[in-house]
Amino acid sequence: MDERTQLQRLAQEVEVLRKRLDEINLRIEQVDAVLAEHTITETVLNALAGREGGSSISTHLPIGSGICLPYVHEGDEEGTALVDLGSGIFGERPWSDAKTITEERRADIQHLRDELKEQSNITESTLGEAAQTFNKLAEQLKKAKSSPSPTPEPAEQPEEAQPTRRGRKRGSMFGGDLTLDD
């Protein structure tokens, strides 16, 4: 494979790896946002489940568009929460079950994040190696072009600049007018 082709292939590989790394990092950011949401949910559920017996709980639940509904829970029994069970199906679960489900989901999401981070590290390492190889090859190609070769190739001149022989009349040194010597 000639050096130019290999250099182009490496440049494409570096670009693909950079895009892949950007995509992985974007996914990690998205997963981090979901993890933060689960942490907040766990904190709220812990507060609800750990309340003193007989005390009432009052809060506002956001329903979207900046609108909140008041929520009051009174009594000794554990309250319930609507939990997304998957495929758009919600079930009513006690707070302790909702907390357990949230913890399990957070652990699964954390596992996913760890896998994405590992992919990111591997891709970053591969990208670094490919970039170094590209730079070395580019430097070799540059040195090969700048160093004189043992058999110099004739420099190609553009067709316009090449002199043509067409039986031109000799003119004087000054201008193209004919002189007595012609």
XYZ file of C-alpha atoms in Angstrom:
182
model
C 0.000 0.000 0.000
C 1.509 3.322 -0.910
C 2.127 5.870 1.830
C -0.476 8.372 0.590
C -3.227 5.755 0.611
C -2.187 4.581 4.051
C -2.139 8.186 5.281
C -5.657 8.780 3.939
C -6.880 5.555 5.529
C -5.385 6.572 8.876
C -6.944 10.039 8.624
C -10.355 8.453 8.035
C -9.811 6.054 10.934
C -8.888 8.939 13.253
C -12.004 10.854 12.202
C -14.269 7.825 12.748
C -12.728 7.213 16.174
C -13.207 10.868 17.155
C -16.870 10.730 16.175
C -17.318 7.471 18.091
C -15.653 8.973 21.163
C -17.931 12.024 20.965
C -21.011 9.772 20.703
C -19.915 7.669 23.674
C -19.244 10.772 25.775
C -22.669 12.158 24.852
C -24.285 8.903 25.976
C -22.319 9.027 29.236
C -23.695 12.537 29.870
C -27.225 11.292 29.199
C -26.756 8.329 31.530
C -25.342 10.657 34.205
C -28.514 12.755 33.996
C -30.669 9.641 34.464
C -28.491 8.531 37.392
C -28.909 11.942 39.036
C -32.684 11.666 38.604
C -32.679 8.226 40.227
C -30.590 9.525 43.126
C -33.119 12.294 43.750
C -35.980 9.782 43.556
C -34.253 7.500 46.068
C -33.723 10.423 48.447
C -37.390 11.388 48.296
C -38.530 7.782 48.785
C -36.151 7.378 51.739
C -37.608 10.517 53.312
C -41.151 9.259 52.745
C -40.456 5.785 54.104
C -38.487 7.098 57.092
C -41.127 9.491 58.365
C -42.385 9.347 61.919
C -45.568 7.305 62.472
C -48.750 9.357 62.408
C -47.200 12.426 60.835
C -48.576 13.796 57.644
C -46.590 14.490 54.514
C -47.410 17.374 52.247
C -45.722 18.158 48.940
C -46.381 19.380 45.435
C -46.109 17.033 42.472
C -45.092 18.539 39.145
C -47.294 17.455 36.252
C -45.514 19.468 33.546
C -45.655 22.938 32.023
C -44.808 24.494 35.374
C -47.961 23.133 37.044
C -47.862 21.307 40.391
C -50.620 19.502 42.236
C -50.760 19.423 46.039
C -50.277 16.025 47.639
C -51.014 15.174 51.271
C -50.486 11.790 52.897
C -51.801 11.226 56.388
C -51.921 8.175 58.565
C -49.655 5.402 59.779
C -49.789 3.169 56.714
C -47.144 3.367 54.024
C -48.116 5.446 51.038
C -48.138 4.286 47.449
C -46.481 5.547 44.317
C -47.175 4.978 40.653
C -44.206 3.147 39.176
C -43.433 2.751 35.482
C -43.241 -1.005 35.056
C -42.235 -0.754 31.404
C -43.920 -0.428 28.024
C -45.954 2.506 29.276
C -47.607 0.455 32.028
C -47.734 1.935 35.513
C -48.463 0.088 38.721
C -49.249 1.261 42.193
C -46.556 0.150 44.622
C -45.772 0.872 48.265
C -42.987 3.404 48.791
C -40.596 0.702 49.970
C -41.142 -1.321 46.773
C -40.759 1.809 44.659
C -37.489 2.506 46.479
C -36.241 -1.042 45.801
C -37.187 -0.797 42.106
C -35.445 2.578 41.840
C -32.277 1.206 43.503
C -32.202 -1.761 41.114
C -32.671 0.502 38.108
C -29.955 2.850 39.320
C -27.558 -0.100 39.741
C -28.347 -1.282 36.180
C -27.849 2.219 34.802
C -24.580 2.570 36.743
C -23.420 -0.710 35.171
C -24.298 0.697 31.740
C -22.359 3.887 32.524
C -19.325 1.846 33.596
C -19.446 -0.079 30.307
C -19.717 3.174 28.325
C -16.779 4.628 30.254
C -14.730 1.526 29.458
C -15.637 1.878 25.762
C -14.667 5.530 25.952
C -11.276 4.688 27.438
C -10.600 1.992 24.833
C -11.696 4.273 21.986
C -9.592 7.133 23.351
C -6.552 4.859 23.549
C -7.111 3.547 20.018
C -7.602 7.114 18.793
C -4.325 8.183 20.389
C -2.450 5.298 18.759
C -4.010 5.996 15.356
C -3.219 9.714 15.636
C 0.417 8.958 16.556
C 0.740 6.549 13.641
C -0.798 9.146 11.329
C 1.603 11.846 12.552
C 4.649 9.575 12.156
C 3.634 8.554 8.646
C 2.905 12.157 7.676
C 6.319 13.214 8.985
C 8.029 10.394 7.045
C 6.182 11.404 3.889
C 7.167 15.036 4.423
C 10.833 14.115 4.958
C 10.805 11.859 1.894
C 9.541 14.722 -0.270
C 11.988 17.294 1.104
C 15.138 15.123 0.905
C 16.901 14.967 -2.478
C 16.520 11.662 -4.244
C 19.550 9.967 -5.883
C 18.063 10.290 -9.361
C 16.292 13.607 -9.530
C 13.182 13.568 -11.596
C 12.835 16.379 -14.104
C 10.591 19.058 -12.777
C 7.374 19.235 -14.684
C 6.542 22.637 -15.994
C 3.041 23.688 -16.766
C 2.278 23.474 -20.465
C 1.894 27.233 -20.734
C 5.376 27.891 -19.368
C 7.191 25.404 -21.596
C 8.976 27.152 -24.456
C 8.033 26.007 -27.905
C 10.277 26.152 -30.933
C 8.536 27.547 -33.923
C 11.157 29.109 -36.046
C 11.036 32.441 -34.362
C 12.859 35.303 -35.993
C 15.573 36.874 -34.012
C 14.714 40.285 -32.857
C 16.794 42.969 -31.360
C 17.546 43.250 -27.752
C 15.261 46.209 -27.444
C 11.700 45.452 -28.444
C 10.531 43.334 -31.308
C 11.283 45.741 -34.165
C 13.487 44.638 -36.993
C 16.874 46.230 -37.184
C 19.379 46.573 -40.020
C 21.218 43.544 -38.733
C 18.208 41.320 -39.425
